[in-house]
XYZ file of C-alpha atoms in Angstrom:
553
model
C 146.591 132.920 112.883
C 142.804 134.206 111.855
C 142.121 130.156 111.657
C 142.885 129.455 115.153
C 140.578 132.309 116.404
C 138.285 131.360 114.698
C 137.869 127.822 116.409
C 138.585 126.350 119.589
C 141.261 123.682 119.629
C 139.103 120.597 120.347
C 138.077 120.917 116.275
C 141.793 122.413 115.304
C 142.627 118.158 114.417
C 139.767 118.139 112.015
C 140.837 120.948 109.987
C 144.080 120.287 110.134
C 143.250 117.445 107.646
C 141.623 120.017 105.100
C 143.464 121.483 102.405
C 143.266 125.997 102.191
C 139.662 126.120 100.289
C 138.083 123.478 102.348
C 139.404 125.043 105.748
C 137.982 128.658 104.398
C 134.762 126.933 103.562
C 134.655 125.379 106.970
C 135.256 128.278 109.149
C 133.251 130.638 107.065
C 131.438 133.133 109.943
C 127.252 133.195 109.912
C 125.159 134.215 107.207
C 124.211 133.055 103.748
C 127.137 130.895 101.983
C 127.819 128.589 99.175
C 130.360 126.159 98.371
C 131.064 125.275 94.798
C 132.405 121.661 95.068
C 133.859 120.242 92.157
C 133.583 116.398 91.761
C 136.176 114.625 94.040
C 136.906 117.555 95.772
C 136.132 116.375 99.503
C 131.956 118.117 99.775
C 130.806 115.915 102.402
C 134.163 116.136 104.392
C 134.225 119.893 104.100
C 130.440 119.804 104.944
C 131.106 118.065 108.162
C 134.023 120.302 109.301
C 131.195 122.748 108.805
C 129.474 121.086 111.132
C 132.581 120.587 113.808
C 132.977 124.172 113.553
C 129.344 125.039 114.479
C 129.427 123.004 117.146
C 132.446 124.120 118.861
C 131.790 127.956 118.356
C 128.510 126.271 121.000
C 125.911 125.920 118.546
C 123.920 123.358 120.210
C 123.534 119.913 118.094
C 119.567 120.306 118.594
C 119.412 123.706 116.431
C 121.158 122.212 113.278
C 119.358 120.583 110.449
C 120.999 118.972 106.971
C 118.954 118.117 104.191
C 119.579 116.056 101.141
C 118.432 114.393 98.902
C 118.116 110.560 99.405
C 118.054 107.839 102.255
C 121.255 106.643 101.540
C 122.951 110.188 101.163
C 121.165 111.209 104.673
C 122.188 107.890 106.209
C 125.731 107.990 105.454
C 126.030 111.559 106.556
C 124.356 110.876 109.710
C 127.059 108.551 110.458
C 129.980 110.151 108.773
C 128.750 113.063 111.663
C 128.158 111.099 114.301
C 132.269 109.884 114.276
C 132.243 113.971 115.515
C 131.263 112.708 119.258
C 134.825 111.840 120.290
C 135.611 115.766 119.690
C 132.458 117.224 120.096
C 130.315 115.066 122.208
C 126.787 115.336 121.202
C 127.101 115.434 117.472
C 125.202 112.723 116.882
C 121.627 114.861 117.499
C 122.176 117.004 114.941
C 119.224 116.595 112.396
C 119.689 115.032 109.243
C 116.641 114.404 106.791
C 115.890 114.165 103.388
C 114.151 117.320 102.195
C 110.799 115.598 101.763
C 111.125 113.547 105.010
C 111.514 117.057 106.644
C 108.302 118.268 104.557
C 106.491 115.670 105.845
C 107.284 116.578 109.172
C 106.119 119.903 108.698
C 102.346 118.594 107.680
C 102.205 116.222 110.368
C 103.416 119.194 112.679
C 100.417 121.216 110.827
C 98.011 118.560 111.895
C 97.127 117.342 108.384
C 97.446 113.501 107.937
C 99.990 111.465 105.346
C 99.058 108.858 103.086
C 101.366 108.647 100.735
C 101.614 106.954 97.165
C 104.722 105.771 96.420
C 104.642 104.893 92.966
C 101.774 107.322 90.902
C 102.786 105.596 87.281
C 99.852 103.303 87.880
C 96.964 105.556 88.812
C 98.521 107.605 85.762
C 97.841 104.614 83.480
C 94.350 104.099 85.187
C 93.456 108.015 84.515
C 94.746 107.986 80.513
C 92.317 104.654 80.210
C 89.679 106.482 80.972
C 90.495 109.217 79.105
C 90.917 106.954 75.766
C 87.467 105.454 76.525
C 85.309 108.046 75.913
C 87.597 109.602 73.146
C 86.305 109.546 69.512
C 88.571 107.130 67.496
C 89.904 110.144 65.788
C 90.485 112.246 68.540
C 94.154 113.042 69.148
C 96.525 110.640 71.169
C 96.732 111.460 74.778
C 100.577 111.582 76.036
C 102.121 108.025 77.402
C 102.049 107.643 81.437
C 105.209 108.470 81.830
C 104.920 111.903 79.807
C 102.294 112.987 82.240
C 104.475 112.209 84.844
C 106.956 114.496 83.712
C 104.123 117.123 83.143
C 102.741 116.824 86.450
C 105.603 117.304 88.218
C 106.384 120.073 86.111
C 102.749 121.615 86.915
C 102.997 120.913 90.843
C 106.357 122.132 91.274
C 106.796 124.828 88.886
C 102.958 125.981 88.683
C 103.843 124.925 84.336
C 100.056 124.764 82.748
C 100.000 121.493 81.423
C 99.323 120.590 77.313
C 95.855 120.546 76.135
C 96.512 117.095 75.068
C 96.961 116.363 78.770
C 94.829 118.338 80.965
C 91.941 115.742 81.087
C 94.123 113.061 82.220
C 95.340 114.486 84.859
C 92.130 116.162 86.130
C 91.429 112.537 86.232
C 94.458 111.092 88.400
C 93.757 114.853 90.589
C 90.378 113.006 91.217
C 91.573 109.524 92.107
C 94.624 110.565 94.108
C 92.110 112.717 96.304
C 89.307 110.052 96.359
C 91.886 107.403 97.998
C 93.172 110.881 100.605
C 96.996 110.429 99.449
C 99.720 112.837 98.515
C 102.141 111.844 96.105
C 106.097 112.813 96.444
C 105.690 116.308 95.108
C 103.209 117.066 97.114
C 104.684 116.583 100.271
C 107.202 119.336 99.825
C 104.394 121.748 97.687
C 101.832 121.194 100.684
C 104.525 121.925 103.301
C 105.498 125.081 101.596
C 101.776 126.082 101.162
C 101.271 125.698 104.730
C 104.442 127.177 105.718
C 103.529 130.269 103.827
C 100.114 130.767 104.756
C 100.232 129.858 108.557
C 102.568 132.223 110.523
C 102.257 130.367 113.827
C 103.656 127.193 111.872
C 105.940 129.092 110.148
C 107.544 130.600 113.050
C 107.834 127.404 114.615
C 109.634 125.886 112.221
C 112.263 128.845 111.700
C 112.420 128.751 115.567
C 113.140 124.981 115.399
C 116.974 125.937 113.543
C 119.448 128.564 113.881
C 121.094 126.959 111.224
C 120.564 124.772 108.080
C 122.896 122.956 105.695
C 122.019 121.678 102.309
C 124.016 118.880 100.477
C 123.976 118.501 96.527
C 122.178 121.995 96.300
C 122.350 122.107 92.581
C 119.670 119.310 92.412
C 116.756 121.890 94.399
C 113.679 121.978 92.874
C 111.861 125.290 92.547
C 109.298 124.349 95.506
C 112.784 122.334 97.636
C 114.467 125.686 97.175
C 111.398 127.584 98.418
C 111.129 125.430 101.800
C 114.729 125.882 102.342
C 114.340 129.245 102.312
C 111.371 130.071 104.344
C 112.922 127.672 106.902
C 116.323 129.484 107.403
C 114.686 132.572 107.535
C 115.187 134.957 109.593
C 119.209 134.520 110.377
C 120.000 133.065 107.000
C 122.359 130.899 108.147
C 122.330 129.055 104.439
C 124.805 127.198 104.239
C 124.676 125.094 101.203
C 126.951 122.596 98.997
C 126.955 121.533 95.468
C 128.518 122.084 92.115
C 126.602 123.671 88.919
C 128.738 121.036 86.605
C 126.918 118.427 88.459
C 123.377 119.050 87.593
C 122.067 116.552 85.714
C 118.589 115.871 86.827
C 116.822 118.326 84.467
C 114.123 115.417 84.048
C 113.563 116.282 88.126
C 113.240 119.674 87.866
C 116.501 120.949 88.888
C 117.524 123.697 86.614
C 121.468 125.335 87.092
C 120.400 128.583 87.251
C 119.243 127.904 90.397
C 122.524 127.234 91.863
C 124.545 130.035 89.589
C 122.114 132.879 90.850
C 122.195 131.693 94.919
C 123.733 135.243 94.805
C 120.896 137.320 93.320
C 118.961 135.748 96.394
C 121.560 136.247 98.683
C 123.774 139.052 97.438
C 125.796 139.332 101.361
C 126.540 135.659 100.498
C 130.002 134.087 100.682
C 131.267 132.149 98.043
C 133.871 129.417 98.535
C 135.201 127.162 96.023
C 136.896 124.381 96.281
C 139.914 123.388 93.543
C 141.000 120.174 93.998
C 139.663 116.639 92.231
C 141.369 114.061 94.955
C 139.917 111.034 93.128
C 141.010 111.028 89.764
C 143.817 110.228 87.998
C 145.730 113.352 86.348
C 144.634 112.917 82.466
C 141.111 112.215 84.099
C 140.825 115.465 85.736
C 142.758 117.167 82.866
C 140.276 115.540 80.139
C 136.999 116.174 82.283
C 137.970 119.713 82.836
C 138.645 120.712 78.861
C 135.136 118.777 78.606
C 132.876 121.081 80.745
C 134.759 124.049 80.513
C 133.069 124.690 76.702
C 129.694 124.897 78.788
C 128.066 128.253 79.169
C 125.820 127.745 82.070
C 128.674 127.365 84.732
C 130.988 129.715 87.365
C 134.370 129.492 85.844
C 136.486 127.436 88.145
C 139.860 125.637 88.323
C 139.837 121.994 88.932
C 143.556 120.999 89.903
C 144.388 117.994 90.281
C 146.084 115.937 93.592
C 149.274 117.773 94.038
C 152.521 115.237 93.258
C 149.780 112.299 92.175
C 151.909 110.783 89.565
C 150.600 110.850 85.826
C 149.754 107.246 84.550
C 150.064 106.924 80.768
C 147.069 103.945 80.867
C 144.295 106.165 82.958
C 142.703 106.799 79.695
C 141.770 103.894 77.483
C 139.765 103.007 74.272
C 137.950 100.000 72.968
C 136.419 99.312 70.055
C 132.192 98.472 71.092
C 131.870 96.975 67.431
C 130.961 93.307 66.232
C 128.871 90.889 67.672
C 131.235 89.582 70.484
C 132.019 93.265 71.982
C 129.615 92.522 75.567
C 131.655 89.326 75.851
C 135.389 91.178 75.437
C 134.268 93.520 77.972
C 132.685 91.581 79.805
C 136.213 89.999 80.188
C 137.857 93.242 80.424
C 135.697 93.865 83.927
C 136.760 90.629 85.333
C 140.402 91.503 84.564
C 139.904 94.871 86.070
C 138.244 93.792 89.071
C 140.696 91.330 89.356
C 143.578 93.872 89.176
C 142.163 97.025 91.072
C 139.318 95.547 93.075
C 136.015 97.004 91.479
C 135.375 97.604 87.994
C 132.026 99.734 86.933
C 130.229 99.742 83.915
C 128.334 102.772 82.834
C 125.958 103.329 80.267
C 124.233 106.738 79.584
C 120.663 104.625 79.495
C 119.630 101.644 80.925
C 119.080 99.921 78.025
C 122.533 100.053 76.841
C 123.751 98.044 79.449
C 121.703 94.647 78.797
C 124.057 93.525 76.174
C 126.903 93.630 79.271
C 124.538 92.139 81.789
C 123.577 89.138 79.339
C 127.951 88.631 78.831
C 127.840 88.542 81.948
C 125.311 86.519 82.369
C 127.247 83.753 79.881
C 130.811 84.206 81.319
C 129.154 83.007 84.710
C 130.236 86.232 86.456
C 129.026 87.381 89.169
C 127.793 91.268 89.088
C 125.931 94.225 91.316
C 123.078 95.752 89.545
C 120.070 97.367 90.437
C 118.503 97.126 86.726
C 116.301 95.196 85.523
C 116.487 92.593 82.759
C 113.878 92.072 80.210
C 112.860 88.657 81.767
C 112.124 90.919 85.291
C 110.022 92.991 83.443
C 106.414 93.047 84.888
C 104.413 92.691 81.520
C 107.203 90.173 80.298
C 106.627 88.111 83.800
C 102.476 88.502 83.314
C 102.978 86.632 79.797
C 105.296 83.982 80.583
C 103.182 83.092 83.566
C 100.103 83.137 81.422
C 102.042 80.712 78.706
C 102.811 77.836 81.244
C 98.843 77.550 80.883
C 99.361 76.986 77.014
C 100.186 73.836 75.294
C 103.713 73.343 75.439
C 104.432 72.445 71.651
C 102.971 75.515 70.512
C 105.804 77.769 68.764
C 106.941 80.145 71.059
C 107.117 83.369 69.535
C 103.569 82.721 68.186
C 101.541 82.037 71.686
C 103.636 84.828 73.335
C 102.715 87.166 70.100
C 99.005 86.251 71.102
C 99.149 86.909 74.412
C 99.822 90.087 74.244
C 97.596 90.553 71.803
C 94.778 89.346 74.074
C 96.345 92.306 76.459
C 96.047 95.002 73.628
C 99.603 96.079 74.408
C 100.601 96.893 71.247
C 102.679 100.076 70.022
C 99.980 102.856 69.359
C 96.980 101.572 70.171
C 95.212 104.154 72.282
C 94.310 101.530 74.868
C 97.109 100.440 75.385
C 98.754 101.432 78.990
C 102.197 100.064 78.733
C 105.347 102.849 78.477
C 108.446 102.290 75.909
C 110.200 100.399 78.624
C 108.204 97.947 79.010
C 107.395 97.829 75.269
C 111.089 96.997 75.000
C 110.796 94.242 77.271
C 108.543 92.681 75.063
C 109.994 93.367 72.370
C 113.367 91.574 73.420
C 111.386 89.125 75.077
C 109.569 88.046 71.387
C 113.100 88.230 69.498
C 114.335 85.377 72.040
C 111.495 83.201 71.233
C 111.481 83.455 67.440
C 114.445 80.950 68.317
C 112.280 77.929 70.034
C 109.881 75.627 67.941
C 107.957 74.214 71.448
C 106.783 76.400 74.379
C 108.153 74.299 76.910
C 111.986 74.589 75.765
C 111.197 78.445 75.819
C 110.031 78.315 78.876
C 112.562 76.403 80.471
C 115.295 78.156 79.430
C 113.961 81.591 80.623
C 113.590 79.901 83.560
C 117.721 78.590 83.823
C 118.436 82.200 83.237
C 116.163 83.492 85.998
C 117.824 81.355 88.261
C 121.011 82.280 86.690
C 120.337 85.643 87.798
C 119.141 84.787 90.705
C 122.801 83.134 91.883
C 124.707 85.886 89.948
C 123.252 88.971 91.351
C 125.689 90.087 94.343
C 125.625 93.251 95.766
C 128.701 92.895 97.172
C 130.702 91.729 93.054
C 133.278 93.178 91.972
C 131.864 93.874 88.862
C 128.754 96.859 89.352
C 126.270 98.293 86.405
C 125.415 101.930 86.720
C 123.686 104.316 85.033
C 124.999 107.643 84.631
C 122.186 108.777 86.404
C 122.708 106.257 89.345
C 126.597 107.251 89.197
C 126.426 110.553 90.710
C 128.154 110.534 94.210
C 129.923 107.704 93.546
C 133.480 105.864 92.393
C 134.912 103.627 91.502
C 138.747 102.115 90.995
C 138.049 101.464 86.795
C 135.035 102.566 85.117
C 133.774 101.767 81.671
C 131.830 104.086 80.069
C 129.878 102.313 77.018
C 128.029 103.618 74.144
C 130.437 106.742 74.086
C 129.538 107.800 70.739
C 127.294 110.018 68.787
C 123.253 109.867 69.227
C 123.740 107.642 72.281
C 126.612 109.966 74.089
C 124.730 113.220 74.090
C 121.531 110.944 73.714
C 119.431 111.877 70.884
C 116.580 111.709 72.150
C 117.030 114.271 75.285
C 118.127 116.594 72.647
C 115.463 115.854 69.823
C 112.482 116.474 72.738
C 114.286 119.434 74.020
C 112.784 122.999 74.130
C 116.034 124.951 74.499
C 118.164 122.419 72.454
C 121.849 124.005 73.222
C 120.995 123.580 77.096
C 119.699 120.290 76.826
C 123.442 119.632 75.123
C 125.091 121.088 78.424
C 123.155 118.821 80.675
C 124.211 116.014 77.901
C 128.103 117.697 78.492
C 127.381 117.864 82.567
C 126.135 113.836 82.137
C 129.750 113.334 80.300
C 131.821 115.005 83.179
C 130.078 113.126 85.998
C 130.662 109.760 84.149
C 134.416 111.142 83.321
C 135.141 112.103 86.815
C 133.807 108.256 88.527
C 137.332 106.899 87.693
C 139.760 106.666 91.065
C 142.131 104.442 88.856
C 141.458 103.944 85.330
C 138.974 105.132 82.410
C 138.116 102.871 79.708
C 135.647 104.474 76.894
C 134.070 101.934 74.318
C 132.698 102.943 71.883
C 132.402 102.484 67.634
C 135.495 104.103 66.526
C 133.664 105.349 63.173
C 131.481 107.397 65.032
C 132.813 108.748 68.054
C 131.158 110.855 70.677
C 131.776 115.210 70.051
C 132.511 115.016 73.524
C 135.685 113.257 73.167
C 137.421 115.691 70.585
C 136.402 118.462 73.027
C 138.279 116.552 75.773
C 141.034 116.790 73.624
C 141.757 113.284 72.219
C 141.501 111.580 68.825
C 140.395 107.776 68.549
C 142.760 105.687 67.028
C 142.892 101.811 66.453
C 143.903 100.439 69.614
C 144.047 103.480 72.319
C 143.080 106.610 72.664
C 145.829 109.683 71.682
C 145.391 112.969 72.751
C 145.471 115.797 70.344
């Protein structure tokens, strides 16, 4: 059998557990490869065969290196590998970094020193003040922090010329970053490929360093991740990367799908594997997800099968109504009864806005929840006022002193001082609509305060009951999942597609958004949403809304 020659028996056991594409992916020979894994289709377990099979074919452990692209992705594969040592003893020192913990390894190798910003927003807000100050009042606005972000990143990574509009702001931040000697994120992995293309002795070091390198979630690569990945496995191009084109949904990051659909034109000896089976959702899921992404252009055609003899369940796909006032509150309940039934229950939203309405149910039905999102009351601004009325009198009218406040700030909406984003605009915003409520200060105050501490005893990590964004989803599952706001303008969100360039791509990333939020679901799907307006994206999964469920066409 051509798979038992191609391994020795102490890693026969772990492939035995793989089904036919996994096992070809796993025992591919050297050289340039790629491995289209659908979601629930077993990446990281194929991935780590990979690795089993390396080893035993006496690879040693020191001379592999996996990148991704988090902490938490790079930590659990670091000990899903090192479970490998009872087989293949030694396992355990393979390397496994994120790719800008590994660039930052190459500039300390280079000898140049790392101080690095973590968060740039607010030397972005510092450099736009400055630009507003010396502006004429009639000069034109200058983009919002968190637009020059985005166009920063865009001009470090990709080498994109930045707006006119923009340009003097971030000379500006240029000039502060390098006054304090930092580097921000992108830099680290811009630098390191500077330095690994210009210095040859470096260079060579580092290709000497691995004789082969494996890269998780592949269609996320930046244009300067994918260049360091390839200048490092140079010059045996043992490439041996993982990811799946319907996947990419971090456009706002740079990634791009083309990179991932033309690994070929850089690699044309490369070996293409792809894997065809969903093991984590329930038939009508995979079914529905599938007639979803298949009407995208930008993809390798593929089939997506779904666990052989898993038995159809007529519920897996389920509707509710998102209308009236008391919809957070009736899902709210339908989480607990979920959670209760099939152990965790997660709610998605496609922003992070649209899940505050769920958070404050929750909030009310005393339920304990796992979120990572901020309400409102957390926001920064929002905390900066309240702390600022406790020094007010306390029968002043509520809305009325906070109103001031931030009028004292200047953060209003369009005034070119101003240095707060939309966010936390919104914050304010919700924050003002509470008080309108309370005649005194003091009652105001001491009932954001019950909720804080509310919040404070209702937060768990460890609930039942989990908010996500789509965003946040990816990698995940869950038993049920809830996607909300699954209807037109919020599900493709209008506004990715109204600030779009290339408008029908922007509605393929929206589509790619859908299937990863689809494809979460181990158990059960529930999709709320206003049945007047329902998203496109259902009808192209194939189902009509009706009253009380949802009926496929």
């Amino acid at each position: 059998m051509a798979l038992a020659q191609a391994v020795t028996p102490t890693v026969a056991p772990l492939l035995d557990t793989l089904d036919a594409e996994q096992q070809a992916a796993a025992t591919l020979p050297d050289g340039p490869a790629q491995i289209i894994a659908p979601a629930g289709s077993g990446k990281t377990t194929t991935l780590i065969a990979r690795l089993g099979v390396l080893l035993s074919r006496g690879v040693t452990a020191e001379r592999i290196a996996v990148v991704t692209f988090n902490r938490e992705a790079a930590e659990e594969l670091a000990t899903r590998i090192s479970r490998l040592g009872p087989l293949l003893p030694g396992a355990d020192r393979i390397e496994v970094r994120t790719l800008h913990a590994l660039a930052r390894q190459v500039l300390l190798d280079s000898g140049e020193p790392v101080r690095l910003l973590a968060d740039r927003l607010p030397l972005l807000r510092a450099a736009r003040r400055r630009v507003i100050a010396g502006r004429a009042p009639e000069a034109p606005p200058v983009p919002e922090a968190t637009t020059l972000d985005t166009l920063l990143s865009a001009w470090k990574v990709e080498g994109r010329s930045p707006p006119e509009d923009a340009q003097p702001a971030l000379a500006i931040f240029k000039d502060l970053l390098a006054a304090r000697g930092a580097l921000d994120f992108d830099d680290l992995v811009v630098r390191a490929v500077e330095l690994l293309e210009r210095d040859s002795g470096l260079r060579e070091r580092w290709q000497r360093r691995f004789s082969h390198l494996a890269v998780d979630e592949f269609q996320d690569v930046d244009a300067a991740q994918l260049r360091l990945v390839r200048i490092l496995a140079e010059p045996e191009q043992n490439l041996f990367v993982v990811g799946d084109d319907d996947q990419t949904i971090y456009a706002w990051r740079l990634a791009d799908v083309r990179r991932i659909l033309g690994f070929s034109e850089l690699y044309p000896q490369a070996r293409r594997v792809q894997l065809a089976t969903n093991y984590r959702c329930p038939p009508a899921v995979v079914a529905a997800s599938r007639r979803l992404i298949a009407i995208n252009a930008e993809r390798f055609e593929k089939r997506i099968d779904a666990t052989p003899g898993r038995r159809a369940e007529p519920t897996a796909i389920m509707m509710m109504a998102s209308v009236g006032p008391a919809w957070p509150d009736r899902l709210a309940a339908l989480a607990a009864t979920e959670a209760a039934n099939r152990g965790v229950c997660c709610i998605l939203a496609r922003t992070r806005a649209e899940l505050t309405p769920v958070a404050l149910a929750l909030l009310r039905a005393e339920q304990p929840h796992a979120t990572t999102l901020p309400t409102p009351l957390e926001a920064e601004p929002v905390r900066a006022l309240l702390d600022a009325a406790r020094r007010l009198p306390p029968a002043e009218p509520a809305f009325r002193a906070l109103l001031r406040l931030r009028g004292m700030r200047g953060w209003r909406r369009g005034d070119g001082n101003d240095a707060l984003g939309d966010d936390d605009h919104a914050a304010i915003d919700a924050l003002l609509g509470w008080a309108a409520a309370f005649a005194r200060l003091d009652r105001f105050l001491a009932a954001g305060d019950e909720v804080l501490a509310r919040l404070t005893r209702l937060r768990d990590p460890a609930a039942p009951i989990e908010l996500v964004t789509v965003h946040g989803a990816k990698g995940r599952e869950w038993p049920t999942v809830v996607v909300i706001g699954f209807e037109e303008e919020r599900f493709p969100n209008w506004r990715a597609l109204q600030g779009a360039a290339d408008p029908a791509r922007a509605v393929e990333e929206e589509r790619r958004l859908g299937y990863v939020a689809l494809t979460r679901a181990t158990r059960r799907l529930v999709l709320a949403f206003d049945p007047a307006r329902p998203s496109r994206f259902l009808g192209e999964m194939g189902y009509s809304p009706t009253s009380d469920a949802i009926t496929e066409r």
